[in-house]
Coordinates of N, CA and C in Angstrom, one line a residue:
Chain A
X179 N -65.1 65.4 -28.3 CA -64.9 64.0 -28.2 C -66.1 63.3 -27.5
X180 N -66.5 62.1 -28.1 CA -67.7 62.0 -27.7 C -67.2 61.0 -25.8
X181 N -68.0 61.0 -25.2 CA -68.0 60.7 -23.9 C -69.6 59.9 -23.3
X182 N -69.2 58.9 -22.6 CA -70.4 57.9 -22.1 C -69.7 57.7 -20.6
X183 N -70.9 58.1 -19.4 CA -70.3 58.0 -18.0 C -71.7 57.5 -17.3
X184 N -71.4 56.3 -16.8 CA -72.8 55.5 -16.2 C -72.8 55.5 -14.9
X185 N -73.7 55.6 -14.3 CA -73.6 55.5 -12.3 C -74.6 55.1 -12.6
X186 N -75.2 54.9 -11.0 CA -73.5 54.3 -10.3 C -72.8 53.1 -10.7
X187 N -71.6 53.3 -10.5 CA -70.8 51.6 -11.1 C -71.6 50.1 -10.3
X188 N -72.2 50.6 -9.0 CA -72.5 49.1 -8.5 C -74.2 49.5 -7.8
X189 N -74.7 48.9 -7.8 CA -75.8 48.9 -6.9 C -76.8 47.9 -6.7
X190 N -77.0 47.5 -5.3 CA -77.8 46.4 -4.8 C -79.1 47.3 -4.4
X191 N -80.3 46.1 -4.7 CA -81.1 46.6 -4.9 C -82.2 45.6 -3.9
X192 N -83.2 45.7 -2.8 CA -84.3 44.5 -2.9 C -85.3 43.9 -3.8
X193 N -85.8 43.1 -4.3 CA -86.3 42.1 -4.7 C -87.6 43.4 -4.8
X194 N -88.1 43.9 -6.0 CA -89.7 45.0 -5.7 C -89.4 46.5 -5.8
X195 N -87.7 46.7 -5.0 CA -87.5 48.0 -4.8 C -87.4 48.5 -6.7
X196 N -87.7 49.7 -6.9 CA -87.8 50.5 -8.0 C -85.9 51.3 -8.3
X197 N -85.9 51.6 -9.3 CA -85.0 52.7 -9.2 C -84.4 52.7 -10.9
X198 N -83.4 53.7 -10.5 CA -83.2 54.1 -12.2 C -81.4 54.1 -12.2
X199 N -80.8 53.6 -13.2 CA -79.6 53.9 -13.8 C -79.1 54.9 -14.5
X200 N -78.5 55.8 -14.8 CA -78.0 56.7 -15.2 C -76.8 56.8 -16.4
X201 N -77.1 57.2 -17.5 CA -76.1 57.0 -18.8 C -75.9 58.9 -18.9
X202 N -74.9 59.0 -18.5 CA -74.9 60.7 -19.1 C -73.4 60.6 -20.2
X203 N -74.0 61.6 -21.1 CA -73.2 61.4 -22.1 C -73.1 63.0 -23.4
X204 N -72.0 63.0 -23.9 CA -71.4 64.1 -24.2 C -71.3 63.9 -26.0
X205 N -71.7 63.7 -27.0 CA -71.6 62.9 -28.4 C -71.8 64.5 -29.4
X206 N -70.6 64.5 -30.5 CA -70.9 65.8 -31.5 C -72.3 65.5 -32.3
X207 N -73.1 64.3 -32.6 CA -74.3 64.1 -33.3 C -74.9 62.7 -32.7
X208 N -75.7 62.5 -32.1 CA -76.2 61.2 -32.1 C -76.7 60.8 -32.8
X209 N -76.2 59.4 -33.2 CA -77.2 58.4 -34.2 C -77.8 57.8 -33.7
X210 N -77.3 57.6 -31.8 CA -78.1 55.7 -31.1 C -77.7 56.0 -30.2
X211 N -78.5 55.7 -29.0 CA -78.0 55.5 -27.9 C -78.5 54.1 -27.5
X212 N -77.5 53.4 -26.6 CA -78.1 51.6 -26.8 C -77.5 51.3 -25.5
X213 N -78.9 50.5 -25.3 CA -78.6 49.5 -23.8 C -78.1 47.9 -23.8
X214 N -77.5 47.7 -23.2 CA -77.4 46.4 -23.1 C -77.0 45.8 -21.4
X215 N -77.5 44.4 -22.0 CA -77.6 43.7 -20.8 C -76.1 42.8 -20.6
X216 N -75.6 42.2 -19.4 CA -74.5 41.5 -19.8 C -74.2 40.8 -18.5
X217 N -74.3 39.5 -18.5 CA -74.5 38.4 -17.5 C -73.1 37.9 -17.2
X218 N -72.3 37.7 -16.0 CA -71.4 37.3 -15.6 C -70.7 36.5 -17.1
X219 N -69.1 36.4 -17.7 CA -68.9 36.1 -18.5 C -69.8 35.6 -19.9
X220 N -70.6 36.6 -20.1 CA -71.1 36.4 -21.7 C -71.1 37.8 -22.1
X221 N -71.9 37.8 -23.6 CA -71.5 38.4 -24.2 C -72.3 39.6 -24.0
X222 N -72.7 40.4 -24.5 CA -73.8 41.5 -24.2 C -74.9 41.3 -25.1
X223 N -76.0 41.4 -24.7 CA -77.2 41.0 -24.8 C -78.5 42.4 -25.3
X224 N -78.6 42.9 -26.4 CA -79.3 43.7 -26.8 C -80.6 43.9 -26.2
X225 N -80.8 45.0 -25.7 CA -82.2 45.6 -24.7 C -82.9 46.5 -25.9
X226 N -82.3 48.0 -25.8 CA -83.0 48.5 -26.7 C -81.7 49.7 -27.4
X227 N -82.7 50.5 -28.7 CA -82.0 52.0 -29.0 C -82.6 53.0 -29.0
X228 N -82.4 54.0 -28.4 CA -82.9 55.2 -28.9 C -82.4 56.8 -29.7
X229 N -82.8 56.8 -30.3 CA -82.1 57.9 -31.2 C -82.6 59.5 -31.1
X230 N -83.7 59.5 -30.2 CA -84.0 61.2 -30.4 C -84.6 61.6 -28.7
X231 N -84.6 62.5 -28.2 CA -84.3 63.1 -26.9 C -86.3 63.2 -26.5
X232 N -86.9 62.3 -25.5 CA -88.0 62.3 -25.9 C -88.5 61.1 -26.1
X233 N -88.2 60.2 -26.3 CA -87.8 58.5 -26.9 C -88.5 57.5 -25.6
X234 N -88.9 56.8 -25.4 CA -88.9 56.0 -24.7 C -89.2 54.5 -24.8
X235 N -88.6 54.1 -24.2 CA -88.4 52.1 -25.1 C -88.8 51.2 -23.7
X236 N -89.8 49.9 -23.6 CA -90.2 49.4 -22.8 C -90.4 48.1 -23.3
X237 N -89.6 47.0 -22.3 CA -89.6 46.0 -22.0 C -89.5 44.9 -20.7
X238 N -90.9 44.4 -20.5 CA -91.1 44.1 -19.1 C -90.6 44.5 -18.0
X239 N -89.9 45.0 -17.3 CA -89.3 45.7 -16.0 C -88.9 46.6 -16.1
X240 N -88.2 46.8 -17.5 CA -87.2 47.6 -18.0 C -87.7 49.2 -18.9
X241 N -87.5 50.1 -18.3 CA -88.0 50.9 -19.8 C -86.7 52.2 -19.5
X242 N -86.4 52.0 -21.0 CA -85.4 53.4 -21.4 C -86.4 54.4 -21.6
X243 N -85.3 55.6 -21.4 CA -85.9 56.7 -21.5 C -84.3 58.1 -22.5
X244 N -84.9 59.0 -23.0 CA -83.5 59.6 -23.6 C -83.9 60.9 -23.4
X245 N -83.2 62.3 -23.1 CA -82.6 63.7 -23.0 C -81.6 63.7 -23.9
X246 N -81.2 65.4 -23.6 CA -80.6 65.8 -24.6 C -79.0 65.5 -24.0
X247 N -79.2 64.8 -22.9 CA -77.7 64.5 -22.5 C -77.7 63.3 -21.4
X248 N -78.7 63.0 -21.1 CA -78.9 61.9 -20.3 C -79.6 60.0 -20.7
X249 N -79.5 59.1 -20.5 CA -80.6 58.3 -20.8 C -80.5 57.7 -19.3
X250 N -82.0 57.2 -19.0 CA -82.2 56.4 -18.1 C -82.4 55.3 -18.0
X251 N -82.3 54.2 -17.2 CA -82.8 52.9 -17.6 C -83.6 52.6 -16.2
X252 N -85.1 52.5 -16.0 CA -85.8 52.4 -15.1 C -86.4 51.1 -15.0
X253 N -86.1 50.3 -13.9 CA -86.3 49.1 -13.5 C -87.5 49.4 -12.3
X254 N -88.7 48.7 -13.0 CA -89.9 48.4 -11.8 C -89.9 46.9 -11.4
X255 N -90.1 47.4 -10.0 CA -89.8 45.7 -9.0 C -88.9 44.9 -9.7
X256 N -88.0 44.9 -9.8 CA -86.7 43.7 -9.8 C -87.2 43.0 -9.3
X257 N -86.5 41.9 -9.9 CA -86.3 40.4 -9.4 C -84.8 39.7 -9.4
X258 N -84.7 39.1 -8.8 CA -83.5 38.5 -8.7 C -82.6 38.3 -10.2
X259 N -83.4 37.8 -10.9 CA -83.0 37.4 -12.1 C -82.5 38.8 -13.1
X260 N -83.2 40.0 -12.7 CA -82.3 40.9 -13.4 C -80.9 41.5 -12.7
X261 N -80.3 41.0 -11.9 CA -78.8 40.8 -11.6 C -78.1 40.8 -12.7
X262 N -77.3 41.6 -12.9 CA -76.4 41.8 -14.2 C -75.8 43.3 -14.4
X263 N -75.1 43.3 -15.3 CA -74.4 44.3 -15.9 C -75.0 45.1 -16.7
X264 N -75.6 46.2 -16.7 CA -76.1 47.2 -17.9 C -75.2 48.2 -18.7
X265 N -74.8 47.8 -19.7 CA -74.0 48.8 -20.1 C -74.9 49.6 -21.2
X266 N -74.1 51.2 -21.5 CA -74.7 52.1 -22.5 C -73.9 52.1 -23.1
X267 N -74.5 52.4 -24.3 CA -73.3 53.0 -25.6 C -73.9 54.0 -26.5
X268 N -73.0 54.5 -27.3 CA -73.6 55.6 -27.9 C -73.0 55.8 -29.1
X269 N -73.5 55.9 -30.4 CA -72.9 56.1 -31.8 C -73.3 57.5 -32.3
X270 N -72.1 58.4 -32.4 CA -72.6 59.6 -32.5 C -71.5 59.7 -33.9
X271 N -71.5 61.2 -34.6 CA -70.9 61.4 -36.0 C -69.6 61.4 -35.6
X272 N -68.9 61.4 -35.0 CA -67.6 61.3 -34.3 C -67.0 60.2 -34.1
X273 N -67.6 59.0 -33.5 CA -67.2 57.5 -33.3 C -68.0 56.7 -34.6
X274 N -68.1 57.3 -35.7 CA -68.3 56.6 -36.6 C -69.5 56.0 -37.3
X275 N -70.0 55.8 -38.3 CA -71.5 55.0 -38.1 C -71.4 53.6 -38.1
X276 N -70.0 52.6 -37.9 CA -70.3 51.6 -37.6 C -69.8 51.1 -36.1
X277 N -69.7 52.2 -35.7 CA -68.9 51.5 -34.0 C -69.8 52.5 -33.6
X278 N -69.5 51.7 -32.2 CA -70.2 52.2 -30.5 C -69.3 52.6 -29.5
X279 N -69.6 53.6 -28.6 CA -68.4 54.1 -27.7 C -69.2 53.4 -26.1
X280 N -68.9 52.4 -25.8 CA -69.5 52.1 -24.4 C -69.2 52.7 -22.9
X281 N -70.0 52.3 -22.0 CA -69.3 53.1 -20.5 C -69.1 52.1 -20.2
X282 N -68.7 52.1 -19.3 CA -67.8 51.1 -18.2 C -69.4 49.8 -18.0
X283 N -70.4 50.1 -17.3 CA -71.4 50.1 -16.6 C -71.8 50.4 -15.4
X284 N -72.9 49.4 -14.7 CA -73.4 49.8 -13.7 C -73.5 48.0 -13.2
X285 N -73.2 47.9 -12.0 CA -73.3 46.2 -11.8 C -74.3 46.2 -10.6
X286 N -75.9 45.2 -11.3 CA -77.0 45.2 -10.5 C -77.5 43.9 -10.0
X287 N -77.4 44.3 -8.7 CA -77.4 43.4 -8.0 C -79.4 43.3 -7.5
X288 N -79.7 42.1 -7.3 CA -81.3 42.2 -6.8 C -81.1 41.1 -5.4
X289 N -81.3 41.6 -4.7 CA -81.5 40.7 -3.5 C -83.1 40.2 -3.2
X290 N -82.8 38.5 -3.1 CA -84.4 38.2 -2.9 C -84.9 38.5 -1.4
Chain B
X137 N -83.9 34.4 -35.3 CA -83.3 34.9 -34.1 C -81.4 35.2 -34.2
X138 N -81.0 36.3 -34.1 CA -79.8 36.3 -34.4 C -78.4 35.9 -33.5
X139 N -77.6 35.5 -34.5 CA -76.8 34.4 -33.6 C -75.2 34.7 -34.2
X140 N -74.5 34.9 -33.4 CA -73.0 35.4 -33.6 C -72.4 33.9 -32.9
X141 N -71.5 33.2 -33.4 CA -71.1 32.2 -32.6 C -68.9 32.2 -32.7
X142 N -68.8 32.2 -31.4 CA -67.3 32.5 -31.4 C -66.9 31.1 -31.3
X143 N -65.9 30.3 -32.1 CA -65.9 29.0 -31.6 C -65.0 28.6 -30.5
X144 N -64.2 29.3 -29.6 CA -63.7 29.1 -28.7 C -63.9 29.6 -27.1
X145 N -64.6 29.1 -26.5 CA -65.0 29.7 -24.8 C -63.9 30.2 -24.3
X146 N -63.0 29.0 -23.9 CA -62.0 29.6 -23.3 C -60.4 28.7 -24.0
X147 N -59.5 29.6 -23.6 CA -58.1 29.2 -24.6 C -57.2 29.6 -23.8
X148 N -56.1 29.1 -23.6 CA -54.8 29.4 -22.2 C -53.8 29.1 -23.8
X149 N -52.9 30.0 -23.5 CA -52.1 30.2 -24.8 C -50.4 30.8 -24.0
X150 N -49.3 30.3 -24.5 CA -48.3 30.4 -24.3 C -47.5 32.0 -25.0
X151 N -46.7 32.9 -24.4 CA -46.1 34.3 -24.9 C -45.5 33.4 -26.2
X152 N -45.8 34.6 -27.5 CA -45.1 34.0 -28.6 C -46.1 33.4 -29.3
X153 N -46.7 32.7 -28.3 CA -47.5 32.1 -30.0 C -48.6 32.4 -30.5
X154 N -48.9 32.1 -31.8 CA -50.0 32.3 -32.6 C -51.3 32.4 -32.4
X155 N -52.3 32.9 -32.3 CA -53.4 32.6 -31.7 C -54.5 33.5 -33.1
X156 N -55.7 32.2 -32.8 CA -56.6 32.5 -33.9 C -58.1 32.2 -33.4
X157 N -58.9 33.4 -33.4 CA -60.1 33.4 -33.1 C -60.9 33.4 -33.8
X158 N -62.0 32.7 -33.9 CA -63.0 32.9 -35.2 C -64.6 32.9 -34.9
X159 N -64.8 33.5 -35.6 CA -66.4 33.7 -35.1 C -67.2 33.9 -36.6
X160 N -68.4 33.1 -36.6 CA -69.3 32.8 -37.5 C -70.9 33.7 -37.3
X161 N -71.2 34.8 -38.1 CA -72.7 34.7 -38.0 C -73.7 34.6 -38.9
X162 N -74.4 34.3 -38.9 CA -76.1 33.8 -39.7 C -76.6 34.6 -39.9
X163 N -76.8 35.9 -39.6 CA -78.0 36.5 -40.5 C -77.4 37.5 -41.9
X164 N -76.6 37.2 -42.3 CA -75.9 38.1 -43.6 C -75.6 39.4 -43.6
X165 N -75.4 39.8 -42.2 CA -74.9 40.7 -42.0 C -73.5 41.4 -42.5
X166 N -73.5 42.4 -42.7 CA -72.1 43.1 -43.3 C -71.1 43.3 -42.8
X167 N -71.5 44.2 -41.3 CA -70.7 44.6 -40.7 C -70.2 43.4 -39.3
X168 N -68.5 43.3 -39.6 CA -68.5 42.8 -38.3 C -67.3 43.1 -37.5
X169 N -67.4 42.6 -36.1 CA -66.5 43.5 -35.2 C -65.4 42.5 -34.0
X170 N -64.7 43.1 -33.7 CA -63.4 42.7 -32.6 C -63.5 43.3 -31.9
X171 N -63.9 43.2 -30.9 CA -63.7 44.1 -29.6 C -63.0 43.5 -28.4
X172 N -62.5 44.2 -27.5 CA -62.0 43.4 -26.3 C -62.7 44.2 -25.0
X173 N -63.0 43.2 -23.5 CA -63.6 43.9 -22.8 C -62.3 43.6 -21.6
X174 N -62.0 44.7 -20.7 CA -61.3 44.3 -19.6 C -61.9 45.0 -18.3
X175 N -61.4 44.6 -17.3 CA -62.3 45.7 -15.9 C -61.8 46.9 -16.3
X176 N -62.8 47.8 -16.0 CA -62.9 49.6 -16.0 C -62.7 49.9 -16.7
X177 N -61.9 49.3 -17.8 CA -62.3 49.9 -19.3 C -63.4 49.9 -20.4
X178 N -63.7 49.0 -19.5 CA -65.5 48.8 -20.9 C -64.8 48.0 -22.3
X179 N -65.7 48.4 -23.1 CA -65.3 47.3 -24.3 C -64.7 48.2 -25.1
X180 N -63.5 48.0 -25.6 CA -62.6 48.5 -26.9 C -62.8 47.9 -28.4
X181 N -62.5 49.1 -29.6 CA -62.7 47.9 -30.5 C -61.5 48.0 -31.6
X182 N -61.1 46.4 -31.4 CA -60.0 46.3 -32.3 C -59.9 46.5 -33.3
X183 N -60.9 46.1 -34.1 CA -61.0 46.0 -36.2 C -62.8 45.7 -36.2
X184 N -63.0 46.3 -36.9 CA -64.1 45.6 -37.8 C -63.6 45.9 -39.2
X185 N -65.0 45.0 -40.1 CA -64.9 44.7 -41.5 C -66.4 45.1 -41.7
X186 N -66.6 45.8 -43.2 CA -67.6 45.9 -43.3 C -67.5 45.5 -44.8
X187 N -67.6 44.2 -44.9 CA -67.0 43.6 -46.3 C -65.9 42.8 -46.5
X188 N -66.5 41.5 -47.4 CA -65.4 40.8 -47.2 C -64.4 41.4 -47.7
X189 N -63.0 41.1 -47.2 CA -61.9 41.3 -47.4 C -61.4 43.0 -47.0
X190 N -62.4 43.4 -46.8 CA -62.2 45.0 -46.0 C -62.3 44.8 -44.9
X191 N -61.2 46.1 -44.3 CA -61.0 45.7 -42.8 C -61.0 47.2 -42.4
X192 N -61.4 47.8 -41.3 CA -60.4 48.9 -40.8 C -59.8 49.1 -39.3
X193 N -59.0 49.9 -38.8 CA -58.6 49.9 -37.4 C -59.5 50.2 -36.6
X194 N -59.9 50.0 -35.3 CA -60.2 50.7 -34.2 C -59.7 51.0 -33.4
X195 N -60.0 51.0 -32.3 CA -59.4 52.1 -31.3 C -58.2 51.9 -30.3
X196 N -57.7 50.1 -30.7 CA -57.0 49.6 -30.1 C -56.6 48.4 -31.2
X197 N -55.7 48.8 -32.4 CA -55.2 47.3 -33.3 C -54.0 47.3 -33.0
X198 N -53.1 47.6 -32.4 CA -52.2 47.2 -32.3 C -51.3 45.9 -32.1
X199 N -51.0 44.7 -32.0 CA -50.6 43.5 -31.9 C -51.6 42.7 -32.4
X200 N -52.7 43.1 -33.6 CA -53.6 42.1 -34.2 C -54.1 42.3 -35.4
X201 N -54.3 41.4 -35.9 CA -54.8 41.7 -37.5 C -55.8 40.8 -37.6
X202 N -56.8 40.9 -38.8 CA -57.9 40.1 -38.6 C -57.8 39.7 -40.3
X203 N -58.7 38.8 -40.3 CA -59.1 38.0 -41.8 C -60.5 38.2 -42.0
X204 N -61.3 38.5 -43.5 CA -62.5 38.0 -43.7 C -62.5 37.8 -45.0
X205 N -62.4 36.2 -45.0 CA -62.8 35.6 -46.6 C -64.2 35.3 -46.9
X206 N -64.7 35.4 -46.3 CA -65.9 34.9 -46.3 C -67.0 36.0 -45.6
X207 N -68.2 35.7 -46.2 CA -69.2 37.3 -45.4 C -69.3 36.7 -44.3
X208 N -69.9 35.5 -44.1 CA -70.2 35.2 -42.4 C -69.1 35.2 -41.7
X209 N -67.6 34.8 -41.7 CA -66.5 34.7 -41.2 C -66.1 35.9 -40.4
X210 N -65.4 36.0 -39.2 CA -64.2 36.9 -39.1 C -63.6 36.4 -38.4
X211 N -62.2 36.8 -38.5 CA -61.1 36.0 -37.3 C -60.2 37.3 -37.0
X212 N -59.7 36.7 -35.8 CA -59.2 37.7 -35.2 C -57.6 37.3 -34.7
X213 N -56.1 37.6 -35.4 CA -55.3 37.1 -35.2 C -54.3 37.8 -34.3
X214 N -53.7 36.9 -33.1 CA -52.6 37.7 -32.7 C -51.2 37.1 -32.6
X215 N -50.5 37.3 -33.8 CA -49.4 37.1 -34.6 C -48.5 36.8 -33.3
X216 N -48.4 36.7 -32.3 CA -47.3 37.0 -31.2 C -48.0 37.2 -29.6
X217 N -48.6 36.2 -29.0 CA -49.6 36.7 -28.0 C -48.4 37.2 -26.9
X218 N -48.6 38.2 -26.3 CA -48.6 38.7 -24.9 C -49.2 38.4 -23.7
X219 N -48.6 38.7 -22.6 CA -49.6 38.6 -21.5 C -50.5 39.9 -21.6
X220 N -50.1 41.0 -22.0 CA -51.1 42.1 -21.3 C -52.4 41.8 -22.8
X221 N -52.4 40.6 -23.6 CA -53.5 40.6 -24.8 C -54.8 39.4 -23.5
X222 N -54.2 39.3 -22.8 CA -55.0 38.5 -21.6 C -56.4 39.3 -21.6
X223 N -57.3 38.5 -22.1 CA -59.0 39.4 -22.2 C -59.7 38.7 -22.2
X224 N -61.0 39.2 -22.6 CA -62.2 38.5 -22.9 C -62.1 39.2 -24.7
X225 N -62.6 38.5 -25.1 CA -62.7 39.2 -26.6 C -64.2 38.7 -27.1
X226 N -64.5 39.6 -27.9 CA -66.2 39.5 -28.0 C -66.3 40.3 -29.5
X227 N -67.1 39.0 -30.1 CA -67.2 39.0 -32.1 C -68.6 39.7 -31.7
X228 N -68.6 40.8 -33.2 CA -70.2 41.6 -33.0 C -70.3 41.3 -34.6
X229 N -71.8 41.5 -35.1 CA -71.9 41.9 -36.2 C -73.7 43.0 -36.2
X230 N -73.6 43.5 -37.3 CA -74.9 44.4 -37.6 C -74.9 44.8 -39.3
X231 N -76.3 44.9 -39.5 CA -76.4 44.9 -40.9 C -75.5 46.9 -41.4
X232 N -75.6 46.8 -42.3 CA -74.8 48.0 -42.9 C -75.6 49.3 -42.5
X233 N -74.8 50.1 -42.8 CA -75.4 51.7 -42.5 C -75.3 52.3 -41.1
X234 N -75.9 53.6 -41.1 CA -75.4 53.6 -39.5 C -76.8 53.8 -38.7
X235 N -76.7 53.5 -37.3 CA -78.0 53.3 -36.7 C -78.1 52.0 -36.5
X236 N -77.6 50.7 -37.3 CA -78.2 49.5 -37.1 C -77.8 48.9 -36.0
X237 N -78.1 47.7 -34.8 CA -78.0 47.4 -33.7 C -77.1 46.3 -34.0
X238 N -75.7 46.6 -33.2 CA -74.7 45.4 -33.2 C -74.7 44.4 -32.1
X239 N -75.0 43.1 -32.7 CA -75.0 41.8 -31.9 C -74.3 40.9 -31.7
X240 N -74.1 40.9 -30.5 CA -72.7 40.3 -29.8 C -72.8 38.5 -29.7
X241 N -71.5 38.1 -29.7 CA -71.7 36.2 -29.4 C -71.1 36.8 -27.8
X242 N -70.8 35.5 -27.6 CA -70.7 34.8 -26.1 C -69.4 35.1 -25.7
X243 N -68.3 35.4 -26.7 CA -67.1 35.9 -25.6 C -66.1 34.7 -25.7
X244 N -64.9 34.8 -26.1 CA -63.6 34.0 -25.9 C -62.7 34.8 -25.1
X245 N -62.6 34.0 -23.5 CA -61.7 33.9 -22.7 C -60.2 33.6 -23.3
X246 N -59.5 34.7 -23.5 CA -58.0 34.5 -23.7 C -57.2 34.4 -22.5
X247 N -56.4 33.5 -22.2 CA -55.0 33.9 -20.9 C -53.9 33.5 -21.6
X248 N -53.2 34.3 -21.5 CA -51.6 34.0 -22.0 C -51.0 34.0 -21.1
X249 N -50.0 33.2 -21.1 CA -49.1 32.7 -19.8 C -47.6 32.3 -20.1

């Protein structure tokens, strides 16, 4: 059964401080693994995908990274404004090729 | 730039009645989705369609059915609302095949009361 487990569920961070989010995950074939962003009541907000173990995806603060069971999402110097919700998901031959199995998330906090 | 639009933010709805969600997207995409998000569970997905007038279950249809007459269209019906259908609900769509990246609108606030 495929499986998506994100840590930590919460973490405050200072305003510069570095650090990384954690997607570990269990899928019989991966097609995608996908980040998203997601701002107090809206919707989720497309970051990136990665599909092969080795992968790495970068956008301004943000860069994914993927293993053969892990993905990371590594934030250099935060700022306030990336406060939000990151969730993972994962489309593997098991959950179908048009759906996503998401994790709960991780809720990031940036203190100025 | 792609744009999923749900036309309702928020909606306060009485047990029993009817309730009809609809969401519109622009780029001619095929596939599109129902999902619902609550705390600790992450997002569930109700139905998608990958074609008009095709539908299939996901992982939670139970008390809902959905319509798509139209490609851009999907709605999301719940014949009989509940308290425990009390969500956020969130329209996706993505072009066909698998791999392609599903894009979410803004989210209709349901409360039933």
């Amino acid at each position: 059964e495929d499986q998506v487990t994100q840590s930590p569920e919460a973490l405050r961070l200072q305003e510069g401080e570095s650090s990384s989010l954690n997607c570990s995950y269990t899928v019989s074939g991966l097609r995608g693994l996908f980040w998203y962003r997601q701002d107090p009541g809206k919707g989720p907000e497309f970051l990136f995908t990665l599909y092969s173990a080795g992968e790495e995806k970068e956008k301004e603060r943000l860069k994914a990274t993927l293993t053969k069971k892990e993905s990371f999402l590594h934030i250099t110097a935060p700022k306030p404004e990336d406060s939000a919700t990151y969730l993972c998901a994962l489309r593997g031959y098991q959950t179908g090729a048009n759906n996503l199995f998401f994790g709960t998330g991780t809720r990031l906090t940036v203190i100025p | 730039d792609v744009k999923v639009t749900q036309s309702s933010r928020y909606l306060v709805k009485r047990t029993g009645e009817k309730v009809f969600l609809e969401c519109v997207q622009d780029m001619d995409h095929e596939n599109m989705f129902w999902y619902r998000q609550d705390p600790g569970l992450g997002l569930r997905l109700i139905y998608f369609s990958y074609d008009v007038k095709m539908k299939e279950k996901g992982d939670i249809p139970e008390g809902y059915s959905v319509s798509r007459e139209k490609k851009e269209r999907f709605s999301l019906i719940l014949e009989s609302a509940s308290t425990n259908q009390t969500s956020m609900y969130l329209c996706a769509s993505s072009l066909g095949g698998a791999g392609n990246t599903i894009y979410f609108g803004e989210g209709s606030w349901l409360t039933v009361v």
